[in-house]
PDB file of C-alpha atoms in Angstrom:
ATOM      1  CA  UNK A   1      47.858  90.225  12.470  1.00  0.00           C
ATOM      2  CA  UNK A   2      49.501  87.082  13.913  1.00  0.00           C
ATOM      3  CA  UNK A   3      48.530  88.084  17.447  1.00  0.00           C
ATOM      4  CA  UNK A   4      44.920  88.661  16.402  1.00  0.00           C
ATOM      5  CA  UNK A   5      44.708  85.281  14.686  1.00  0.00           C
ATOM      6  CA  UNK A   6      46.344  83.578  17.662  1.00  0.00           C
ATOM      7  CA  UNK A   7      43.957  85.255  20.097  1.00  0.00           C
ATOM      8  CA  UNK A   8      41.024  83.949  18.053  1.00  0.00           C
ATOM      9  CA  UNK A   9      42.462  80.413  18.005  1.00  0.00           C
ATOM     10  CA  UNK A  10      43.100  80.514  21.758  1.00  0.00           C
ATOM     11  CA  UNK A  11      39.477  81.581  22.266  1.00  0.00           C
ATOM     12  CA  UNK A  12      38.525  78.438  20.311  1.00  0.00           C
ATOM     13  CA  UNK A  13      40.527  76.396  22.875  1.00  0.00           C
ATOM     14  CA  UNK A  14      43.495  75.644  20.608  1.00  0.00           C
ATOM     15  CA  UNK A  15      46.491  74.518  22.614  1.00  0.00           C
ATOM     16  CA  UNK A  16      48.892  73.860  19.727  1.00  0.00           C
ATOM     17  CA  UNK A  17      49.198  76.218  16.756  1.00  0.00           C
ATOM     18  CA  UNK A  18      51.212  75.499  13.613  1.00  0.00           C
ATOM     19  CA  UNK A  19      52.569  78.613  11.911  1.00  0.00           C
ATOM     20  CA  UNK A  20      52.711  76.919   8.507  1.00  0.00           C
ATOM     21  CA  UNK A  21      54.643  79.539   6.603  1.00  0.00           C
ATOM     22  CA  UNK A  22      58.353  80.151   6.891  1.00  0.00           C
ATOM     23  CA  UNK A  23      57.992  83.899   6.357  1.00  0.00           C
ATOM     24  CA  UNK A  24      55.284  84.111   9.025  1.00  0.00           C
ATOM     25  CA  UNK A  25      57.436  82.023  11.366  1.00  0.00           C
ATOM     26  CA  UNK A  26      60.361  84.340  10.746  1.00  0.00           C
ATOM     27  CA  UNK A  27      58.269  87.435  11.329  1.00  0.00           C
ATOM     28  CA  UNK A  28      56.140  86.395  14.287  1.00  0.00           C
ATOM     29  CA  UNK A  29      57.077  83.127  15.976  1.00  0.00           C
ATOM     30  CA  UNK A  30      59.324  84.573  18.681  1.00  0.00           C
ATOM     31  CA  UNK A  31      56.753  87.272  19.491  1.00  0.00           C
ATOM     32  CA  UNK A  32      53.895  84.762  19.628  1.00  0.00           C
ATOM     33  CA  UNK A  33      55.805  82.460  21.970  1.00  0.00           C
ATOM     34  CA  UNK A  34      56.467  85.404  24.280  1.00  0.00           C
ATOM     35  CA  UNK A  35      52.891  86.703  24.199  1.00  0.00           C
ATOM     36  CA  UNK A  36      51.177  83.312  24.533  1.00  0.00           C
ATOM     37  CA  UNK A  37      53.439  81.194  26.763  1.00  0.00           C
ATOM     38  CA  UNK A  38      50.733  78.597  27.501  1.00  0.00           C
ATOM     39  CA  UNK A  39      50.386  77.744  23.796  1.00  0.00           C
ATOM     40  CA  UNK A  40      52.706  75.396  21.919  1.00  0.00           C
ATOM     41  CA  UNK A  41      53.743  76.921  18.593  1.00  0.00           C
ATOM     42  CA  UNK A  42      55.251  74.831  15.814  1.00  0.00           C
ATOM     43  CA  UNK A  43      57.069  76.912  13.231  1.00  0.00           C
ATOM     44  CA  UNK A  44      58.283  76.153   9.751  1.00  0.00           C
ATOM     45  CA  UNK A  45      61.893  76.983  10.517  1.00  0.00           C
ATOM     46  CA  UNK A  46      64.673  77.047   7.940  1.00  0.00           C
ATOM     47  CA  UNK A  47      66.406  73.760   7.153  1.00  0.00           C
ATOM     48  CA  UNK A  48      69.762  75.251   8.061  1.00  0.00           C
ATOM     49  CA  UNK A  49      70.543  72.699  10.771  1.00  0.00           C
ATOM     50  CA  UNK A  50      70.316  69.540   8.633  1.00  0.00           C
ATOM     51  CA  UNK A  51      72.109  71.236   5.717  1.00  0.00           C
ATOM     52  CA  UNK A  52      74.977  72.355   7.957  1.00  0.00           C
ATOM     53  CA  UNK A  53      75.286  68.848   9.384  1.00  0.00           C
ATOM     54  CA  UNK A  54      75.202  67.123   5.986  1.00  0.00           C
ATOM     55  CA  UNK A  55      77.601  69.297   3.984  1.00  0.00           C
ATOM     56  CA  UNK A  56      80.885  67.735   2.952  1.00  0.00           C
ATOM     57  CA  UNK A  57      82.222  70.850   1.226  1.00  0.00           C
ATOM     58  CA  UNK A  58      81.482  73.202   4.117  1.00  0.00           C
ATOM     59  CA  UNK A  59      79.270  75.317   1.841  1.00  0.00           C
ATOM     60  CA  UNK A  60      75.483  75.436   1.986  1.00  0.00           C
ATOM     61  CA  UNK A  61      72.900  77.626   0.289  1.00  0.00           C
ATOM     62  CA  UNK A  62      69.649  78.845   1.767  1.00  0.00           C
ATOM     63  CA  UNK A  63      66.970  79.849  -0.733  1.00  0.00           C
ATOM     64  CA  UNK A  64      64.097  81.705   0.882  1.00  0.00           C
ATOM     65  CA  UNK A  65      61.843  84.703   0.666  1.00  0.00           C
ATOM     66  CA  UNK A  66      63.240  88.089   1.585  1.00  0.00           C
ATOM     67  CA  UNK A  67      61.018  88.121   4.683  1.00  0.00           C
ATOM     68  CA  UNK A  68      62.521  84.872   5.892  1.00  0.00           C
ATOM     69  CA  UNK A  69      66.108  85.927   5.190  1.00  0.00           C
ATOM     70  CA  UNK A  70      65.632  89.237   7.001  1.00  0.00           C
ATOM     71  CA  UNK A  71      63.913  87.678   9.995  1.00  0.00           C
ATOM     72  CA  UNK A  72      65.348  87.212  13.451  1.00  0.00           C
ATOM     73  CA  UNK A  73      64.410  83.515  13.465  1.00  0.00           C
ATOM     74  CA  UNK A  74      66.522  82.811  10.395  1.00  0.00           C
ATOM     75  CA  UNK A  75      69.523  84.738  11.736  1.00  0.00           C
ATOM     76  CA  UNK A  76      69.283  82.993  15.096  1.00  0.00           C
ATOM     77  CA  UNK A  77      68.987  79.561  13.449  1.00  0.00           C
ATOM     78  CA  UNK A  78      71.882  80.234  11.073  1.00  0.00           C
ATOM     79  CA  UNK A  79      74.089  81.607  13.847  1.00  0.00           C
ATOM     80  CA  UNK A  80      73.333  78.663  16.107  1.00  0.00           C
ATOM     81  CA  UNK A  81      73.622  75.793  13.639  1.00  0.00           C
ATOM     82  CA  UNK A  82      75.755  76.996  10.716  1.00  0.00           C
ATOM     83  CA  UNK A  83      78.637  78.840  12.366  1.00  0.00           C
ATOM     84  CA  UNK A  84      81.110  76.248  11.114  1.00  0.00           C
ATOM     85  CA  UNK A  85      80.067  76.431   7.432  1.00  0.00           C
ATOM     86  CA  UNK A  86      79.831  79.036   4.717  1.00  0.00           C
ATOM     87  CA  UNK A  87      76.111  79.745   4.349  1.00  0.00           C
ATOM     88  CA  UNK A  88      75.158  81.555   1.146  1.00  0.00           C
ATOM     89  CA  UNK A  89      71.716  83.145   1.143  1.00  0.00           C
ATOM     90  CA  UNK A  90      69.690  83.690  -2.006  1.00  0.00           C
ATOM     91  CA  UNK A  91      66.311  85.310  -2.515  1.00  0.00           C
ATOM     92  CA  UNK A  92      65.123  84.101  -5.940  1.00  0.00           C
ATOM     93  CA  UNK A  93      63.050  87.172  -6.743  1.00  0.00           C
ATOM     94  CA  UNK A  94      60.657  85.640  -9.244  1.00  0.00           C
ATOM     95  CA  UNK A  95      60.048  82.225  -7.701  1.00  0.00           C
ATOM     96  CA  UNK A  96      57.211  83.201  -5.359  1.00  0.00           C
ATOM     97  CA  UNK A  97      55.304  84.867  -8.178  1.00  0.00           C
ATOM     98  CA  UNK A  98      55.856  81.874 -10.467  1.00  0.00           C
ATOM     99  CA  UNK A  99      54.544  79.428  -7.873  1.00  0.00           C
ATOM    100  CA  UNK A 100      51.555  81.619  -7.059  1.00  0.00           C
ATOM    101  CA  UNK A 101      50.705  81.796 -10.780  1.00  0.00           C
ATOM    102  CA  UNK A 102      51.063  78.042 -11.104  1.00  0.00           C
ATOM    103  CA  UNK A 103      53.991  78.535 -13.499  1.00  0.00           C
ATOM    104  CA  UNK A 104      56.106  75.668 -12.209  1.00  0.00           C
ATOM    105  CA  UNK A 105      56.766  73.651 -15.356  1.00  0.00           C
ATOM    106  CA  UNK A 106      57.623  76.187 -18.035  1.00  0.00           C
ATOM    107  CA  UNK A 107      60.928  76.679 -19.873  1.00  0.00           C
ATOM    108  CA  UNK A 108      61.178  80.131 -18.263  1.00  0.00           C
ATOM    109  CA  UNK A 109      60.840  78.660 -14.783  1.00  0.00           C
ATOM    110  CA  UNK A 110      63.474  76.018 -15.484  1.00  0.00           C
ATOM    111  CA  UNK A 111      65.771  78.763 -16.780  1.00  0.00           C
ATOM    112  CA  UNK A 112      65.170  80.800 -13.623  1.00  0.00           C
ATOM    113  CA  UNK A 113      66.049  77.816 -11.450  1.00  0.00           C
ATOM    114  CA  UNK A 114      69.231  77.194 -13.457  1.00  0.00           C
ATOM    115  CA  UNK A 115      70.241  80.875 -13.114  1.00  0.00           C
ATOM    116  CA  UNK A 116      70.033  80.569  -9.338  1.00  0.00           C
ATOM    117  CA  UNK A 117      71.349  77.041  -8.784  1.00  0.00           C
ATOM    118  CA  UNK A 118      74.269  76.812 -11.243  1.00  0.00           C
ATOM    119  CA  UNK A 119      76.377  79.559  -9.613  1.00  0.00           C
ATOM    120  CA  UNK A 120      75.839  77.920  -6.228  1.00  0.00           C
ATOM    121  CA  UNK A 121      77.005  74.549  -7.511  1.00  0.00           C
ATOM    122  CA  UNK A 122      79.959  76.221  -9.253  1.00  0.00           C
ATOM    123  CA  UNK A 123      80.872  77.792  -5.881  1.00  0.00           C
ATOM    124  CA  UNK A 124      81.055  74.346  -4.278  1.00  0.00           C
ATOM    125  CA  UNK A 125      77.719  74.309  -2.477  1.00  0.00           C
ATOM    126  CA  UNK A 126      76.648  70.736  -1.817  1.00  0.00           C
ATOM    127  CA  UNK A 127      73.516  71.326   0.295  1.00  0.00           C
ATOM    128  CA  UNK A 128      70.673  73.602  -0.782  1.00  0.00           C
TER     129      UNK A 128
END
């Protein structure tokens, strides 16, 4: 799918393409850069680098979709920039559905956020 969309954009004379989804970046960015070397791709890459630099406790947490956490881009970024810290990864299973439903300000959503965040803070994570 990403290659088809990119081919269409290239046919429209696009020279820079933003892959504005972290999961799509994780799944396709490396492939797209290999297949379309003349095009500049800007990906929404995980914020691992600034979190690893900023931590004082040496513990960071990365909250992302399963697709992002399983992707080669995430693993490469984590391995390159967060080798010196403990990087906990969390896939909050219901967050995507809540956001897509527009359920961002309900007591249930706040409870879901607390269930994910509190254990991370208790573990000493200081960058999320």
